[in-house]
mmCIF file of C-alpha atoms and ligand atoms in Angstrom:
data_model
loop_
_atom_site.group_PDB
_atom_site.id
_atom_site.type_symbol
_atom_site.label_atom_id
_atom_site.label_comp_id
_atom_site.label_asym_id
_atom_site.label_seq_id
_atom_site.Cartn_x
_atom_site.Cartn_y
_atom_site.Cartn_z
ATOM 1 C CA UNK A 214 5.320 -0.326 -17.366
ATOM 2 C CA UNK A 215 4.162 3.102 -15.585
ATOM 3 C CA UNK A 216 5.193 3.051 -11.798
ATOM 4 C CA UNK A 217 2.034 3.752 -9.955
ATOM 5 C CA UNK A 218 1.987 6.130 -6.810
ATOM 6 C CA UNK A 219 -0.292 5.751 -4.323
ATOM 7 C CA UNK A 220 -0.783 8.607 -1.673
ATOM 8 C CA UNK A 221 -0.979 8.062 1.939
ATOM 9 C CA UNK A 222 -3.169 10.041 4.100
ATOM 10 C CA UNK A 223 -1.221 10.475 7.574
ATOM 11 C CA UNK A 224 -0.133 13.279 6.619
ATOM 12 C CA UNK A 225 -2.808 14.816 4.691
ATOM 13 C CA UNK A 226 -5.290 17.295 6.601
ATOM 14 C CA UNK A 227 -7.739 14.796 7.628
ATOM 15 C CA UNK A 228 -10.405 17.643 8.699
ATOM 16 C CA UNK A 229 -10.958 17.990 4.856
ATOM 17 C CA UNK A 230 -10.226 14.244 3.890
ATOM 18 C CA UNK A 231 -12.603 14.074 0.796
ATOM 19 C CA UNK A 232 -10.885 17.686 -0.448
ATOM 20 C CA UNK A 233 -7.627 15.932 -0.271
ATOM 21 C CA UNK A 234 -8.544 12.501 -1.949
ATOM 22 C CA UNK A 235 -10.306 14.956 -4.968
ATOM 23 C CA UNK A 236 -6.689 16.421 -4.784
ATOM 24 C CA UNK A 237 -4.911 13.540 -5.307
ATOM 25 C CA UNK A 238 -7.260 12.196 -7.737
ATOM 26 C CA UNK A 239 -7.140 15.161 -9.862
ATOM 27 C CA UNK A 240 -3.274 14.916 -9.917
ATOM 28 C CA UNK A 241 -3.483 11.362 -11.393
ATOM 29 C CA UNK A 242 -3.028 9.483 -8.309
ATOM 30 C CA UNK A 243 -3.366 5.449 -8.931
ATOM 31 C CA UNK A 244 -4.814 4.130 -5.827
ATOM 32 C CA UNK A 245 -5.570 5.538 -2.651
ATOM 33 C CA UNK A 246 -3.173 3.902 0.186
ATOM 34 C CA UNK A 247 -5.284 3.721 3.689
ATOM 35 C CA UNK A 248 -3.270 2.954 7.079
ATOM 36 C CA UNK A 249 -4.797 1.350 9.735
ATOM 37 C CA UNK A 250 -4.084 0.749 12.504
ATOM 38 C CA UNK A 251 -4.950 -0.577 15.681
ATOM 39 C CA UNK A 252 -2.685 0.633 18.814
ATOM 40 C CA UNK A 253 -1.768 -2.961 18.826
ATOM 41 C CA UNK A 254 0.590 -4.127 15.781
ATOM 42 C CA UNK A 255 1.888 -0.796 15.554
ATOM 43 C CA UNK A 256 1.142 2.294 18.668
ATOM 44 C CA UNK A 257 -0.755 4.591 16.624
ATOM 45 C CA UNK A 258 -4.648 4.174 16.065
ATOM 46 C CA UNK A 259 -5.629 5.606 12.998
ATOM 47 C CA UNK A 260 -9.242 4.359 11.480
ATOM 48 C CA UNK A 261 -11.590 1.479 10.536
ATOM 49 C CA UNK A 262 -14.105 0.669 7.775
ATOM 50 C CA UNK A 263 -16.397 3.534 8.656
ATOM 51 C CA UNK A 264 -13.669 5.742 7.080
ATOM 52 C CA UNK A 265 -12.954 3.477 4.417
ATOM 53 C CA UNK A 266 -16.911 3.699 3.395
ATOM 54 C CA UNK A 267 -16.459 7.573 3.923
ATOM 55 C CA UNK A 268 -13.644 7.665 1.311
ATOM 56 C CA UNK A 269 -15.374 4.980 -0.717
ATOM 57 C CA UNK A 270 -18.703 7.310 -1.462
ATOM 58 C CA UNK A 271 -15.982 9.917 -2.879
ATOM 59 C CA UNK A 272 -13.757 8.270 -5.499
ATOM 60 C CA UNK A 273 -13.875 5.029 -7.925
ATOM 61 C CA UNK A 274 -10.260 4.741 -7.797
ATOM 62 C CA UNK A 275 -9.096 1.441 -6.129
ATOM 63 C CA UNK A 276 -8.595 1.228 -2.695
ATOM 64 C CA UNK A 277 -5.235 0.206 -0.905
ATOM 65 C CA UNK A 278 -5.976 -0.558 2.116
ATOM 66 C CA UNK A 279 -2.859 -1.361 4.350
ATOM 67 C CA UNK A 280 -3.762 -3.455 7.546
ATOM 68 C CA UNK A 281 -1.517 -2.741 10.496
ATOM 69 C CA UNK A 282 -3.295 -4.491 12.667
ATOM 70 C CA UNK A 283 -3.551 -7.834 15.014
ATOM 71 C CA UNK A 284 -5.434 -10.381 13.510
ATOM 72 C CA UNK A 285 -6.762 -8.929 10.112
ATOM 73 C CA UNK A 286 -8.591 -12.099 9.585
ATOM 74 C CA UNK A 287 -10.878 -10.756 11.985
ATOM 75 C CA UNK A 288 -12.074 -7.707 10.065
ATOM 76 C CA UNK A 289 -10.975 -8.428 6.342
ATOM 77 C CA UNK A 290 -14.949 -8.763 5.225
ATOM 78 C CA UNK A 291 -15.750 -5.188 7.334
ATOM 79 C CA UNK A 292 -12.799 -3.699 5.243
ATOM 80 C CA UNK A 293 -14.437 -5.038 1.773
ATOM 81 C CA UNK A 294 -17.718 -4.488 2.297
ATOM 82 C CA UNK A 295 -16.628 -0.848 2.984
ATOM 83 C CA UNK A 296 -14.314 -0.952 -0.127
ATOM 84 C CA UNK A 297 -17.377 -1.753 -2.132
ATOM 85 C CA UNK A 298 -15.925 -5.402 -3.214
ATOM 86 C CA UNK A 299 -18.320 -7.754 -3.647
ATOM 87 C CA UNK A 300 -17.247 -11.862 -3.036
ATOM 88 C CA UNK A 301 -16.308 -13.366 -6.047
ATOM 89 C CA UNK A 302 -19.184 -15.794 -6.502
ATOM 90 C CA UNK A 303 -18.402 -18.897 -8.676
ATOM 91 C CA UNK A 304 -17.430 -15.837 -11.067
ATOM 92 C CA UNK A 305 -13.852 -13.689 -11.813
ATOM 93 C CA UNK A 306 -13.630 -11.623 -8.701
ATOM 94 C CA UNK A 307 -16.196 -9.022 -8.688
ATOM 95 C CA UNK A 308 -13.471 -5.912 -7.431
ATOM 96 C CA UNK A 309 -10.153 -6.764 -8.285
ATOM 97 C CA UNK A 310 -9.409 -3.134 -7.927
ATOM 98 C CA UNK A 311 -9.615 -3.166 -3.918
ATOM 99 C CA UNK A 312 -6.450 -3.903 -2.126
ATOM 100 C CA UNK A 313 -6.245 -5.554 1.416
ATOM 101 C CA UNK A 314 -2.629 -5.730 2.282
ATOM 102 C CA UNK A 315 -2.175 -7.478 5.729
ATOM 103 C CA UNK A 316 1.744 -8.386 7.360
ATOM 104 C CA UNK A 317 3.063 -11.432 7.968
ATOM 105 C CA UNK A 318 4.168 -10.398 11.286
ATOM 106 C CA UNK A 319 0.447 -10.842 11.813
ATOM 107 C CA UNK A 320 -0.539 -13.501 10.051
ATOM 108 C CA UNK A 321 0.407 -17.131 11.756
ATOM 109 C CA UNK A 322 -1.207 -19.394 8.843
ATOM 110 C CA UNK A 323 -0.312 -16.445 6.107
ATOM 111 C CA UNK A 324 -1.141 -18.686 2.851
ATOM 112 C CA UNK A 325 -5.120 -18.841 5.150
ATOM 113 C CA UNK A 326 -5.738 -15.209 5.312
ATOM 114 C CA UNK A 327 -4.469 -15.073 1.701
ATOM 115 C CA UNK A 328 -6.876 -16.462 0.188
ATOM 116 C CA UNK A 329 -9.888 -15.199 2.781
ATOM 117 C CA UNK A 330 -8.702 -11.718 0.880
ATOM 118 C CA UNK A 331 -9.744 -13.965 -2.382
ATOM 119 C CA UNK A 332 -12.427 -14.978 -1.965
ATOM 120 C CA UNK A 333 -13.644 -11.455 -1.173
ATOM 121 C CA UNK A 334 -13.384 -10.175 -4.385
ATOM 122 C CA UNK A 335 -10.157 -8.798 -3.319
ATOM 123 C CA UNK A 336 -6.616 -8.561 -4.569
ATOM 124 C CA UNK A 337 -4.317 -9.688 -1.814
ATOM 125 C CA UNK A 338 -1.612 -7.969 -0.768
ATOM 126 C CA UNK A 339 1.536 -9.065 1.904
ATOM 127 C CA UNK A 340 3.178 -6.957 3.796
ATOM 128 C CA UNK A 341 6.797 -7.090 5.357
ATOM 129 C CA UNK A 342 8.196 -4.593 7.796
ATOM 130 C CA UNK A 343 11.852 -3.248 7.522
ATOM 131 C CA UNK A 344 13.614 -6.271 9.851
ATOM 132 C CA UNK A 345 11.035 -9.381 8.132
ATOM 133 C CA UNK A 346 13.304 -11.731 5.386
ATOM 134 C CA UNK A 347 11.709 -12.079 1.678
ATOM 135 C CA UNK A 348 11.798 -15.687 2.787
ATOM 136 C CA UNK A 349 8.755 -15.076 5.601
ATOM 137 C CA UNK A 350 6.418 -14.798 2.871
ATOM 138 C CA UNK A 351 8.014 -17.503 0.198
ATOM 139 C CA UNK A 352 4.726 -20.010 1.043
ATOM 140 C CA UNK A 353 2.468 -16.827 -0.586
ATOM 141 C CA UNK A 354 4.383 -15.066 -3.627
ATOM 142 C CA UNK A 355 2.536 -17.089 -5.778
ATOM 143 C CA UNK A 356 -1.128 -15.977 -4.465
ATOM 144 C CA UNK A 357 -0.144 -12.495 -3.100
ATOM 145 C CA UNK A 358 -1.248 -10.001 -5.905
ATOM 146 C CA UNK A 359 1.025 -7.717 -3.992
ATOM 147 C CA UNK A 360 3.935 -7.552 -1.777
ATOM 148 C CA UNK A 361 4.415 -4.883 0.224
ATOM 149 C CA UNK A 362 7.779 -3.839 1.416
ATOM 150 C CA UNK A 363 8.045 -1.438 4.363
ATOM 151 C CA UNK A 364 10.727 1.196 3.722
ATOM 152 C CA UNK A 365 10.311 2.474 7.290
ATOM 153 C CA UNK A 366 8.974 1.197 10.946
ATOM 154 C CA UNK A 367 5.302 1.618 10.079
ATOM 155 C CA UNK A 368 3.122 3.598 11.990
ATOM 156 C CA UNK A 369 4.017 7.191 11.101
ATOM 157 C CA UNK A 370 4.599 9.125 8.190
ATOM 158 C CA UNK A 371 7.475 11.113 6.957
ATOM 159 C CA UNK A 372 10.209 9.129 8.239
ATOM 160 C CA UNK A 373 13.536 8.599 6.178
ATOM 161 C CA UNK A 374 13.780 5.865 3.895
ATOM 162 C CA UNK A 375 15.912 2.696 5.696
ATOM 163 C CA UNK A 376 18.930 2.246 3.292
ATOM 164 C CA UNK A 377 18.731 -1.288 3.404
ATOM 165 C CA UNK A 378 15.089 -0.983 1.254
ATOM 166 C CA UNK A 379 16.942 -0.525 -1.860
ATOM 167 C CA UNK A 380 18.746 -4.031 -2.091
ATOM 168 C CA UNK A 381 15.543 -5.831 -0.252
ATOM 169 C CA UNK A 382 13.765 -4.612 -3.122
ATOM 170 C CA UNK A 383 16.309 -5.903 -5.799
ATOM 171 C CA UNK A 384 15.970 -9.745 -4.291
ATOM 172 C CA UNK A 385 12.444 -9.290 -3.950
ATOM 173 C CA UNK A 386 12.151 -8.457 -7.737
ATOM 174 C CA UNK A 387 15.147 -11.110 -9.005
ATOM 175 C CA UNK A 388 13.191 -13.705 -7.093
ATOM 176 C CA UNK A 389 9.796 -12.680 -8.655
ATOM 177 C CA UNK A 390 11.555 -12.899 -11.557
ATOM 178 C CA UNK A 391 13.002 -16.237 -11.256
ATOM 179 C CA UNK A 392 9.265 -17.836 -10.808
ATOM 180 C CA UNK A 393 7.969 -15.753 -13.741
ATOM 181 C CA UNK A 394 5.647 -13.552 -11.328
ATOM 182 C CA UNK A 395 5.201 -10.199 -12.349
ATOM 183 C CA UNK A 396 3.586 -9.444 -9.133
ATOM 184 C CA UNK A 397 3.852 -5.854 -7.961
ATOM 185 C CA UNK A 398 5.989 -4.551 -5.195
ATOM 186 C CA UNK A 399 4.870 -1.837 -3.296
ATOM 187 C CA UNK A 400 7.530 0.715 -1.541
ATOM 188 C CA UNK A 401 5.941 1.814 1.553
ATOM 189 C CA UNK A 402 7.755 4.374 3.075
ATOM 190 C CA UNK A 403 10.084 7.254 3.075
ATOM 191 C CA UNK A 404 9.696 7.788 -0.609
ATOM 192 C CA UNK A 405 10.369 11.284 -1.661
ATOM 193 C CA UNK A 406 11.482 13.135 -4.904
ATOM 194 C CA UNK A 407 15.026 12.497 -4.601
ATOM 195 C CA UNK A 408 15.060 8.127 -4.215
ATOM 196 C CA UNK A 409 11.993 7.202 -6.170
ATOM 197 C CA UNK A 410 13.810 6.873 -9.513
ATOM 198 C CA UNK A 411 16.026 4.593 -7.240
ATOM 199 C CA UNK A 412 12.968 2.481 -5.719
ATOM 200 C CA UNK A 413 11.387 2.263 -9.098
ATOM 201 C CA UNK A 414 14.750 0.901 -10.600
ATOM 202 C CA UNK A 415 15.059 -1.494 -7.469
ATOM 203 C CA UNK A 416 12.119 -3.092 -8.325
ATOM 204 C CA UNK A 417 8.613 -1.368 -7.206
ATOM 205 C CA UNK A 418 6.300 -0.775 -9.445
ATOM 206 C CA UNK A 419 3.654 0.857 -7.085
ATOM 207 C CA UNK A 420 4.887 3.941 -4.428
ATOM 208 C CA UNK A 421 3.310 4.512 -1.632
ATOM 209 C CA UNK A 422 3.617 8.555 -1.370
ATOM 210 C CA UNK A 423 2.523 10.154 1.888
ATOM 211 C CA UNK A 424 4.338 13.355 3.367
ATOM 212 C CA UNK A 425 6.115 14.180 -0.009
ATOM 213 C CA UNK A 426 2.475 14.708 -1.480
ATOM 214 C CA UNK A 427 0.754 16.334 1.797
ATOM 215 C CA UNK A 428 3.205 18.834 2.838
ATOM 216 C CA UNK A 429 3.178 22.667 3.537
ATOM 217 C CA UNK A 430 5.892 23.240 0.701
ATOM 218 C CA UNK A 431 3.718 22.711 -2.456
ATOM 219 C CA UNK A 432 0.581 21.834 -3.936
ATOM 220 C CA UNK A 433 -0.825 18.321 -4.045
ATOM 221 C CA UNK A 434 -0.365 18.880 -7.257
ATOM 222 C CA UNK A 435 2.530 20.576 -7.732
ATOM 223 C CA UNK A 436 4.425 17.683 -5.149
ATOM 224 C CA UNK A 437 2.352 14.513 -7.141
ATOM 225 C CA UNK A 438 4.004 16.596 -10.680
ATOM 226 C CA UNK A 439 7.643 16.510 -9.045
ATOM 227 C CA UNK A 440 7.086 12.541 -7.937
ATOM 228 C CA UNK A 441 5.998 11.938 -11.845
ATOM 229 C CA UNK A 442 8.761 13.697 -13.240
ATOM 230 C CA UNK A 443 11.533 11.946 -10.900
ATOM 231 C CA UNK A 444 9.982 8.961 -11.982
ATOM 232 C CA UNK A 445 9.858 9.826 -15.609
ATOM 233 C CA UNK A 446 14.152 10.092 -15.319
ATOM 234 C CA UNK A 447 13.984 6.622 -13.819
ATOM 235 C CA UNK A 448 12.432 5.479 -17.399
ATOM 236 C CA UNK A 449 14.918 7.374 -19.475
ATOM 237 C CA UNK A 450 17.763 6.403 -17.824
ATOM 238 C CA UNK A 451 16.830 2.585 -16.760
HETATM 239 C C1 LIG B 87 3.543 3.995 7.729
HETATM 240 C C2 LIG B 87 2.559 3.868 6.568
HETATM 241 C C3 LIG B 87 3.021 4.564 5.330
HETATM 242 C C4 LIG B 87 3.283 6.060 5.547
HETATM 243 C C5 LIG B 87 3.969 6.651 4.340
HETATM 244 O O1 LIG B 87 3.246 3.015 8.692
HETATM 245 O O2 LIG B 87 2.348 2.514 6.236
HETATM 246 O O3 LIG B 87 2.046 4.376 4.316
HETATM 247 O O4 LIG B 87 2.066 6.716 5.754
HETATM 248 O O5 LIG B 87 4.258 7.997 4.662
HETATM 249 P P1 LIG B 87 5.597 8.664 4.068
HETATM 250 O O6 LIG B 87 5.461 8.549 2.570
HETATM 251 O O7 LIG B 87 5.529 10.091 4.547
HETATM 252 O O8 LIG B 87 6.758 7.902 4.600
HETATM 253 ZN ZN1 LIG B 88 1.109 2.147 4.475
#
């Protein structure tokens, strides 16, 4: 299975957002990864649904829409409306492609907001920052369509990957594994040329890619070519 990458925006020039999501797009990007956040769950503010729509009106691909903030429950229909998901009615869910990943470190009755993200139409995503166990989000592997694992304090971009990633992703995917979930695990964090045949082979399947795609050393394209070939090693040499 093809690892996906998913490009982050922090670090992107956000005075010529919809240039830089055509970029990414053109370069074969697989989602789009949006941070938000509120000054609250983590210090930065970044932005809200408006932005979301903004993006939305520009691209088809899906939507990853990472929820640092307090009490997501509170906006999770704002962020799908804006995503374009419609609620699943009685039917298969109408958008599976849009992703709203909220933490547990956020989330008191997890395995609730879970399946709020469901019934939108959404695929639901979990997220756990660097010092969170596996086993705070046990009661939800089997609903989460995604479990995102933090491979730096969140809130900025380009910060080194934390060495202790590597193995959280191994037990992540062994235990996965063990329940016959091939759910995917998103590295989010601190992934650059150099470690993402080593994230891919620990287990994620989707990489969040932020300052190794927006940087002033190379192209969009010319960085998103350099993640794809890494990766492409990864494959040949499992
Ligand atoms: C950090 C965000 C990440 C970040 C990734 O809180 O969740 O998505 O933007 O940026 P890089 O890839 O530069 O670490
Ligand atoms: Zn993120």
């Amino acid at each position: 299975m093809t690892t996906k990458i998913a490009p982050s925006f922090l670090t992107a020039d956000l005075a010529r957002l919809a240039d830089e999501v055509r970029a990414v797009e053109q370069a074969g990007a697989d989602y789009l990864h949006l941070d938000v956040m509120d000054g609250h769950f983590v210090p930065p503010i970044s932005f809200g649904p408006i932005v979301v729509e903004a993006i939305r009106r520009v691209t088809t691909l899906p939507l990853d829409i990472h929820l640092m903030i307090e009490q997501p429950e509170r906006q999770l229909e704002a962020f799908a409306q804006a995503a374009g998901a419609k609620p699943a009615e009685g039917g298969p869910a109408a958008n599976t492609d849009t992703i709203l990943t909220v933490h547990v470190e956020a989330c008191p009755d997890l395995p609730a907001v879970v399946q709020q993200i469901k019934a939108l139409g959404c695929r639901a995503g979990v997220g756990l920052s660097p010092n969170t166990p596996i086993s705070a989000i046990e009661s939800v592997l089997d609903a989460a369509g995604q479990v995102l694992v933090m491979g730096v304090q969140p809130g900025w971009g380009g910060q080194a990957l934390i060495p202790a990633t590597l193995p959280k992703l191994r037990d992540l995917r062994a235990l996965l594994s063990e329940r016959g979930l091939a759910t995917d695990i998103e590295i989010d964090g601190g992934v650059k040329v150099d470690n993402a045949a080593s994230c891919a082979q620990a287990g994620a399947s989707v990489l969040v890619a932020g300052s190794v795609i927006f940087n002033d050393a190379a192209s969009v394209a010319d960085n998103m070519a350099a993640l794809r070939n890494a990766l492409a090693a990864a494959h040949a040499n499992p």
